[in-house]
Structure formats: structure tokens, C-alpha cells
Amino acid sequence: MARTADRPAQEALLSRAVWDVLAHQGLERLTIRAVAAAAGCTTGLVMHRFPHRRALLLHARRLLHERTRARVEALEASANSPREALRAVLRQGLALDDELRTESTVWVGFLAAAVADEELIAQHRANNQAWRHRITRLVGAAAPDWPADRAESVAATLIALVEGAGALGSGDPAGYPPAAQERMLDDTLAAYGLALVC
């Protein structure tokens, strides 16, 4: 990569390289050297933006949040009803395809990496809190007669379901195939009276 490249272009290239390493090599192999190789640049250039591995981890966690946030916002905006929005957004927590399986695996890896790191765990918790607020709001819209505490409780249950199924599906796709994960989601939504109305 030329040194004269503009900063936004360099940052976009390095971000793509960070995600490429995460997606194909895993969190444990996310190093400055691996990112440089994926970006086709020098380690010095990577270190100018990310001076140490921890900076790479923080950036990668932000990338995961930004990717998923942008996708669920688009899904929510395009939904025809609150229940459709709720289901579409929750589906993104499942391991239904290669992209979602990778994101689920990366999410679990970040949780493990964050246990002993105050800054990483703070970022992890903040992003999870934003997710919980979104699902609680969507549940409230899908069941407007419910009291706020019921919407919050059901949202927490739905989050636990999709994130648990996503983690299991990413680690054991044959044991938790996409169709089974979606059936679990639909059965749970139906049990709470939140199924899509045909």
C-alpha cells in the first residue's frame, strides 16, 4: 500500500484485513503481522494505526458491532410490521450462513478475550446493552399492551435463545442446522404470542 494513500482508504483497507483475519484464521491469530499480510502492507503501517494487538482487538470488536448494527437497522427499516422487524432482527443472532456463523464465532471469542480485560469487557457490555435495548423496544412495539417489565423479560429470553443457538450452531452446524435454529426462534415467538400473523 502506498504511503501516500489517504487515511480513510488506509483505514478501510486495514479494517477489511482485520475482519479477513478474524473470519479465516480466528481471534487467536489476530496479530499485527497477520493483518499486514492480509492487507498487503508493512507491519509498520499497521502499527501506525494499531500500535499493539490490544488495539486490534478493540477495533475488531467495534467492527463486529458496526457490521451487525448496520444490518439490523436496515432490516428493521424495511420490515412491514413490528413482529416482522422483531423476527428479522433476532434472526441475525443465529448461525444461519457463513457470515452469521463467523460473526457468532467471533462474538464468543471476544467474550473469552474480554474476561481479563476491563476495556474490552466494558465495550462488550456496552454493545450488548445496545442490543438488549433494541430487542426490548422491538418486543414492546410487537406487543404494545404489555407492561415494560414483561417486554424487557421476554427480550432477555429471546436474546438468550438466539445467542445460545447461534453459538451452538457456529460450533456444531450439523447438530444445530439453520432450519432447526429458525424453528426454535419461531416456536419461542409463537409461545409468547409474537409470531408473524399470516
PDB file of C-alpha atoms in Angstrom:
ATOM      1  CA  MET A   1       0.000   0.000   0.000  1.00  0.00           C
ATOM      2  CA  ALA A   2       1.432   3.369  -0.959  1.00  0.00           C
ATOM      3  CA  ARG A   3       2.360   5.705   1.890  1.00  0.00           C
ATOM      4  CA  THR A   4       0.626   8.500   0.028  1.00  0.00           C
ATOM      5  CA  ALA A   5      -2.752   6.747   0.243  1.00  0.00           C
ATOM      6  CA  ASP A   6      -5.364   8.807   2.022  1.00  0.00           C
ATOM      7  CA  ARG A   7      -6.099   7.950   5.630  1.00  0.00           C
ATOM      8  CA  PRO A   8      -9.751   6.848   5.143  1.00  0.00           C
ATOM      9  CA  ALA A   9      -8.689   4.457   2.361  1.00  0.00           C
ATOM     10  CA  GLN A  10      -5.910   3.037   4.549  1.00  0.00           C
ATOM     11  CA  GLU A  11      -8.266   2.588   7.485  1.00  0.00           C
ATOM     12  CA  ALA A  12     -10.854   0.874   5.262  1.00  0.00           C
ATOM     13  CA  LEU A  13      -8.190  -1.495   3.904  1.00  0.00           C
ATOM     14  CA  LEU A  14      -6.890  -2.298   7.369  1.00  0.00           C
ATOM     15  CA  SER A  15     -10.427  -2.840   8.684  1.00  0.00           C
ATOM     16  CA  ARG A  16     -11.133  -5.291   5.861  1.00  0.00           C
ATOM     17  CA  ALA A  17      -7.856  -7.045   6.649  1.00  0.00           C
ATOM     18  CA  VAL A  18      -8.709  -7.271  10.362  1.00  0.00           C
ATOM     19  CA  TRP A  19     -12.063  -8.833   9.520  1.00  0.00           C
ATOM     20  CA  ASP A  20     -10.466 -11.182   6.962  1.00  0.00           C
ATOM     21  CA  VAL A  21      -8.058 -12.480   9.612  1.00  0.00           C
ATOM     22  CA  LEU A  22     -10.886 -12.925  12.115  1.00  0.00           C
ATOM     23  CA  ALA A  23     -13.112 -14.697   9.592  1.00  0.00           C
ATOM     24  CA  HIS A  24     -10.499 -17.080   8.215  1.00  0.00           C
ATOM     25  CA  GLN A  25      -7.914 -17.521  10.962  1.00  0.00           C
ATOM     26  CA  GLY A  26      -9.739 -16.817  14.223  1.00  0.00           C
ATOM     27  CA  LEU A  27      -9.311 -14.410  17.085  1.00  0.00           C
ATOM     28  CA  GLU A  28      -6.210 -16.128  18.455  1.00  0.00           C
ATOM     29  CA  ARG A  29      -4.341 -15.434  15.194  1.00  0.00           C
ATOM     30  CA  LEU A  30      -5.310 -11.762  15.020  1.00  0.00           C
ATOM     31  CA  THR A  31      -1.831 -10.222  15.062  1.00  0.00           C
ATOM     32  CA  ILE A  32      -0.213  -7.172  13.522  1.00  0.00           C
ATOM     33  CA  ARG A  33       1.772  -9.438  11.206  1.00  0.00           C
ATOM     34  CA  ALA A  34      -1.347 -11.332  10.060  1.00  0.00           C
ATOM     35  CA  VAL A  35      -3.239  -8.080   9.396  1.00  0.00           C
ATOM     36  CA  ALA A  36      -0.277  -6.700   7.424  1.00  0.00           C
ATOM     37  CA  ALA A  37      -0.164  -9.858   5.309  1.00  0.00           C
ATOM     38  CA  ALA A  38      -3.913  -9.709   4.662  1.00  0.00           C
ATOM     39  CA  ALA A  39      -3.712  -6.007   3.740  1.00  0.00           C
ATOM     40  CA  GLY A  40      -0.609  -6.422   1.592  1.00  0.00           C
ATOM     41  CA  CYS A  41       1.306  -3.777   3.527  1.00  0.00           C
ATOM     42  CA  THR A  42       4.121  -3.487   6.037  1.00  0.00           C
ATOM     43  CA  THR A  43       3.777  -4.210   9.732  1.00  0.00           C
ATOM     44  CA  GLY A  44       4.954  -0.636  10.290  1.00  0.00           C
ATOM     45  CA  LEU A  45       1.907   0.732   8.521  1.00  0.00           C
ATOM     46  CA  VAL A  46      -0.400  -1.464  10.611  1.00  0.00           C
ATOM     47  CA  MET A  47       1.408  -0.420  13.798  1.00  0.00           C
ATOM     48  CA  HIS A  48       0.954   3.247  12.868  1.00  0.00           C
ATOM     49  CA  ARG A  49      -2.824   2.683  13.153  1.00  0.00           C
ATOM     50  CA  PHE A  50      -2.804  -0.168  15.708  1.00  0.00           C
ATOM     51  CA  PRO A  51       0.293   0.085  17.944  1.00  0.00           C
ATOM     52  CA  HIS A  52      -0.374  -3.261  19.671  1.00  0.00           C
ATOM     53  CA  ARG A  53      -2.589  -6.341  19.483  1.00  0.00           C
ATOM     54  CA  ARG A  54      -4.987  -4.937  22.058  1.00  0.00           C
ATOM     55  CA  ALA A  55      -5.731  -2.006  19.741  1.00  0.00           C
ATOM     56  CA  LEU A  56      -6.502  -4.551  17.014  1.00  0.00           C
ATOM     57  CA  LEU A  57      -8.888  -6.377  19.356  1.00  0.00           C
ATOM     58  CA  LEU A  58     -10.722  -3.179  20.300  1.00  0.00           C
ATOM     59  CA  HIS A  59     -11.035  -2.183  16.657  1.00  0.00           C
ATOM     60  CA  ALA A  60     -12.244  -5.645  15.674  1.00  0.00           C
ATOM     61  CA  ARG A  61     -14.903  -5.584  18.423  1.00  0.00           C
ATOM     62  CA  ARG A  62     -16.103  -2.196  17.147  1.00  0.00           C
ATOM     63  CA  LEU A  63     -16.187  -3.600  13.611  1.00  0.00           C
ATOM     64  CA  LEU A  64     -18.380  -6.504  14.709  1.00  0.00           C
ATOM     65  CA  HIS A  65     -20.798  -4.121  16.410  1.00  0.00           C
ATOM     66  CA  GLU A  66     -20.882  -1.733  13.433  1.00  0.00           C
ATOM     67  CA  ARG A  67     -21.458  -4.543  10.922  1.00  0.00           C
ATOM     68  CA  THR A  68     -24.331  -6.058  12.847  1.00  0.00           C
ATOM     69  CA  ARG A  69     -25.856  -2.700  13.790  1.00  0.00           C
ATOM     70  CA  ALA A  70     -25.956  -1.515  10.179  1.00  0.00           C
ATOM     71  CA  ARG A  71     -27.537  -4.781   9.041  1.00  0.00           C
ATOM     72  CA  VAL A  72     -30.244  -4.896  11.706  1.00  0.00           C
ATOM     73  CA  GLU A  73     -31.103  -1.227  11.215  1.00  0.00           C
ATOM     74  CA  ALA A  74     -31.681  -1.904   7.518  1.00  0.00           C
ATOM     75  CA  LEU A  75     -33.806  -4.969   8.319  1.00  0.00           C
ATOM     76  CA  GLU A  76     -35.856  -3.071  10.855  1.00  0.00           C
ATOM     77  CA  ALA A  77     -36.414  -0.165   8.461  1.00  0.00           C
ATOM     78  CA  SER A  78     -37.594  -2.462   5.665  1.00  0.00           C
ATOM     79  CA  ALA A  79     -39.968  -4.575   7.804  1.00  0.00           C
ATOM     80  CA  ASN A  80     -43.711  -4.337   7.143  1.00  0.00           C
ATOM     81  CA  SER A  81     -44.759  -4.774  10.775  1.00  0.00           C
ATOM     82  CA  PRO A  82     -43.264  -4.696  14.290  1.00  0.00           C
ATOM     83  CA  ARG A  83     -43.415  -8.507  14.519  1.00  0.00           C
ATOM     84  CA  GLU A  84     -41.656  -8.877  11.180  1.00  0.00           C
ATOM     85  CA  ALA A  85     -38.978  -6.451  12.367  1.00  0.00           C
ATOM     86  CA  LEU A  86     -38.529  -8.372  15.625  1.00  0.00           C
ATOM     87  CA  ARG A  87     -38.122 -11.718  13.874  1.00  0.00           C
ATOM     88  CA  ALA A  88     -35.812 -10.348  11.169  1.00  0.00           C
ATOM     89  CA  VAL A  89     -33.532  -8.669  13.688  1.00  0.00           C
ATOM     90  CA  LEU A  90     -33.434 -11.689  16.009  1.00  0.00           C
ATOM     91  CA  ARG A  91     -32.529 -13.984  13.085  1.00  0.00           C
ATOM     92  CA  GLN A  92     -29.249 -12.084  12.824  1.00  0.00           C
ATOM     93  CA  GLY A  93     -28.169 -13.615  16.128  1.00  0.00           C
ATOM     94  CA  LEU A  94     -28.462 -17.131  14.702  1.00  0.00           C
ATOM     95  CA  ALA A  95     -25.746 -19.003  12.772  1.00  0.00           C
ATOM     96  CA  LEU A  96     -27.718 -19.421   9.550  1.00  0.00           C
ATOM     97  CA  ASP A  97     -24.998 -18.920   6.928  1.00  0.00           C
ATOM     98  CA  ASP A  98     -21.222 -18.483   6.674  1.00  0.00           C
ATOM     99  CA  GLU A  99     -21.313 -14.782   7.538  1.00  0.00           C
ATOM    100  CA  LEU A 100     -23.534 -15.210  10.592  1.00  0.00           C
ATOM    101  CA  ARG A 101     -21.586 -18.300  11.742  1.00  0.00           C
ATOM    102  CA  THR A 102     -18.362 -16.279  11.540  1.00  0.00           C
ATOM    103  CA  GLU A 103     -19.884 -13.399  13.472  1.00  0.00           C
ATOM    104  CA  SER A 104     -21.166 -15.752  16.169  1.00  0.00           C
ATOM    105  CA  THR A 105     -17.759 -17.414  16.487  1.00  0.00           C
ATOM    106  CA  VAL A 106     -16.039 -14.025  16.682  1.00  0.00           C
ATOM    107  CA  TRP A 107     -18.547 -12.844  19.303  1.00  0.00           C
ATOM    108  CA  VAL A 108     -17.826 -15.869  21.515  1.00  0.00           C
ATOM    109  CA  GLY A 109     -14.091 -15.333  21.014  1.00  0.00           C
ATOM    110  CA  PHE A 110     -14.410 -11.719  22.122  1.00  0.00           C
ATOM    111  CA  LEU A 111     -16.300 -12.724  25.220  1.00  0.00           C
ATOM    112  CA  ALA A 112     -13.465 -15.089  26.134  1.00  0.00           C
ATOM    113  CA  ALA A 113     -10.791 -12.459  25.367  1.00  0.00           C
ATOM    114  CA  ALA A 114     -12.627  -9.804  27.373  1.00  0.00           C
ATOM    115  CA  VAL A 115     -12.790 -11.724  30.657  1.00  0.00           C
ATOM    116  CA  ALA A 116      -9.453 -10.357  31.904  1.00  0.00           C
ATOM    117  CA  ASP A 117      -9.513  -7.006  30.084  1.00  0.00           C
ATOM    118  CA  GLU A 118     -11.501  -4.145  31.602  1.00  0.00           C
ATOM    119  CA  GLU A 119     -11.635  -2.058  28.414  1.00  0.00           C
ATOM    120  CA  LEU A 120     -12.689  -4.965  26.209  1.00  0.00           C
ATOM    121  CA  ILE A 121     -15.347  -6.139  28.673  1.00  0.00           C
ATOM    122  CA  ALA A 122     -16.687  -2.577  29.005  1.00  0.00           C
ATOM    123  CA  GLN A 123     -17.028  -2.325  25.224  1.00  0.00           C
ATOM    124  CA  HIS A 124     -18.540  -5.800  25.057  1.00  0.00           C
ATOM    125  CA  ARG A 125     -21.121  -4.914  27.716  1.00  0.00           C
ATOM    126  CA  ALA A 126     -21.978  -1.567  26.119  1.00  0.00           C
ATOM    127  CA  ASN A 127     -22.626  -3.233  22.756  1.00  0.00           C
ATOM    128  CA  ASN A 128     -24.688  -5.968  24.379  1.00  0.00           C
ATOM    129  CA  GLN A 129     -26.698  -3.353  26.269  1.00  0.00           C
ATOM    130  CA  ALA A 130     -27.457  -1.583  22.971  1.00  0.00           C
ATOM    131  CA  TRP A 131     -28.631  -4.952  21.554  1.00  0.00           C
ATOM    132  CA  ARG A 132     -30.843  -5.554  24.587  1.00  0.00           C
ATOM    133  CA  HIS A 133     -32.386  -2.073  24.300  1.00  0.00           C
ATOM    134  CA  ARG A 134     -33.118  -2.679  20.608  1.00  0.00           C
ATOM    135  CA  ILE A 135     -34.798  -6.048  21.196  1.00  0.00           C
ATOM    136  CA  THR A 136     -36.756  -4.696  24.177  1.00  0.00           C
ATOM    137  CA  ARG A 137     -38.011  -1.806  22.034  1.00  0.00           C
ATOM    138  CA  LEU A 138     -38.973  -4.210  19.233  1.00  0.00           C
ATOM    139  CA  VAL A 139     -40.789  -6.539  21.639  1.00  0.00           C
ATOM    140  CA  GLY A 140     -42.655  -3.520  23.031  1.00  0.00           C
ATOM    141  CA  ALA A 141     -43.689  -2.487  19.530  1.00  0.00           C
ATOM    142  CA  ALA A 142     -44.808  -6.037  18.689  1.00  0.00           C
ATOM    143  CA  ALA A 143     -46.800  -6.316  21.940  1.00  0.00           C
ATOM    144  CA  PRO A 144     -47.849  -2.738  22.742  1.00  0.00           C
ATOM    145  CA  ASP A 145     -50.263  -3.800  25.509  1.00  0.00           C
ATOM    146  CA  TRP A 146     -47.532  -5.443  27.564  1.00  0.00           C
ATOM    147  CA  PRO A 147     -46.054  -3.653  30.585  1.00  0.00           C
ATOM    148  CA  ALA A 148     -42.442  -2.563  30.191  1.00  0.00           C
ATOM    149  CA  ASP A 149     -41.069  -5.173  32.593  1.00  0.00           C
ATOM    150  CA  ARG A 150     -42.694  -8.012  30.614  1.00  0.00           C
ATOM    151  CA  ALA A 151     -41.255  -6.675  27.351  1.00  0.00           C
ATOM    152  CA  GLU A 152     -37.816  -6.495  28.972  1.00  0.00           C
ATOM    153  CA  SER A 153     -38.052 -10.021  30.374  1.00  0.00           C
ATOM    154  CA  VAL A 154     -39.209 -11.527  27.077  1.00  0.00           C
ATOM    155  CA  ALA A 155     -36.487  -9.617  25.209  1.00  0.00           C
ATOM    156  CA  ALA A 156     -33.841 -11.094  27.525  1.00  0.00           C
ATOM    157  CA  THR A 157     -35.228 -14.588  26.914  1.00  0.00           C
ATOM    158  CA  LEU A 158     -35.232 -14.119  23.135  1.00  0.00           C
ATOM    159  CA  ILE A 159     -31.669 -12.803  23.197  1.00  0.00           C
ATOM    160  CA  ALA A 160     -30.509 -15.780  25.254  1.00  0.00           C
ATOM    161  CA  LEU A 161     -32.212 -18.121  22.802  1.00  0.00           C
ATOM    162  CA  VAL A 162     -30.729 -16.652  19.621  1.00  0.00           C
ATOM    163  CA  GLU A 163     -27.241 -16.114  21.015  1.00  0.00           C
ATOM    164  CA  GLY A 164     -27.152 -19.579  22.537  1.00  0.00           C
ATOM    165  CA  ALA A 165     -28.440 -21.178  19.342  1.00  0.00           C
ATOM    166  CA  GLY A 166     -26.011 -19.067  17.310  1.00  0.00           C
ATOM    167  CA  ALA A 167     -23.032 -20.147  19.422  1.00  0.00           C
ATOM    168  CA  LEU A 168     -24.085 -23.794  19.279  1.00  0.00           C
ATOM    169  CA  GLY A 169     -24.794 -23.582  15.546  1.00  0.00           C
ATOM    170  CA  SER A 170     -21.433 -22.000  14.799  1.00  0.00           C
ATOM    171  CA  GLY A 171     -19.596 -24.718  16.704  1.00  0.00           C
ATOM    172  CA  ASP A 172     -21.769 -27.645  15.590  1.00  0.00           C
ATOM    173  CA  PRO A 173     -23.568 -26.805  12.319  1.00  0.00           C
ATOM    174  CA  ALA A 174     -24.706 -30.412  11.819  1.00  0.00           C
ATOM    175  CA  GLY A 175     -26.167 -30.639  15.322  1.00  0.00           C
ATOM    176  CA  TYR A 176     -27.847 -27.225  15.093  1.00  0.00           C
ATOM    177  CA  PRO A 177     -28.613 -26.682  11.405  1.00  0.00           C
ATOM    178  CA  PRO A 178     -30.134 -23.379  10.248  1.00  0.00           C
ATOM    179  CA  ALA A 179     -33.637 -24.821   9.885  1.00  0.00           C
ATOM    180  CA  ALA A 180     -33.589 -26.080  13.488  1.00  0.00           C
ATOM    181  CA  GLN A 181     -32.351 -22.716  14.770  1.00  0.00           C
ATOM    182  CA  GLU A 182     -35.118 -20.873  12.927  1.00  0.00           C
ATOM    183  CA  ARG A 183     -37.692 -23.343  14.225  1.00  0.00           C
ATOM    184  CA  MET A 184     -36.524 -22.680  17.796  1.00  0.00           C
ATOM    185  CA  LEU A 185     -36.911 -18.953  17.221  1.00  0.00           C
ATOM    186  CA  ASP A 186     -40.341 -19.285  15.621  1.00  0.00           C
ATOM    187  CA  ASP A 187     -41.584 -21.673  18.320  1.00  0.00           C
ATOM    188  CA  THR A 188     -40.444 -19.287  21.043  1.00  0.00           C
ATOM    189  CA  LEU A 189     -42.012 -16.268  19.351  1.00  0.00           C
ATOM    190  CA  ALA A 190     -45.254 -18.247  18.980  1.00  0.00           C
ATOM    191  CA  ALA A 191     -45.162 -19.284  22.651  1.00  0.00           C
ATOM    192  CA  TYR A 192     -45.099 -15.616  23.604  1.00  0.00           C
ATOM    193  CA  GLY A 193     -47.821 -14.697  21.087  1.00  0.00           C
ATOM    194  CA  LEU A 194     -45.312 -12.817  18.936  1.00  0.00           C
ATOM    195  CA  ALA A 195     -45.439 -14.977  15.805  1.00  0.00           C
ATOM    196  CA  LEU A 196     -45.945 -13.335  12.448  1.00  0.00           C
ATOM    197  CA  VAL A 197     -49.596 -13.032  11.549  1.00  0.00           C
ATOM    198  CA  CYS A 198     -50.268 -14.803   8.232  1.00  0.00           C
TER     199      CYS A 198
END
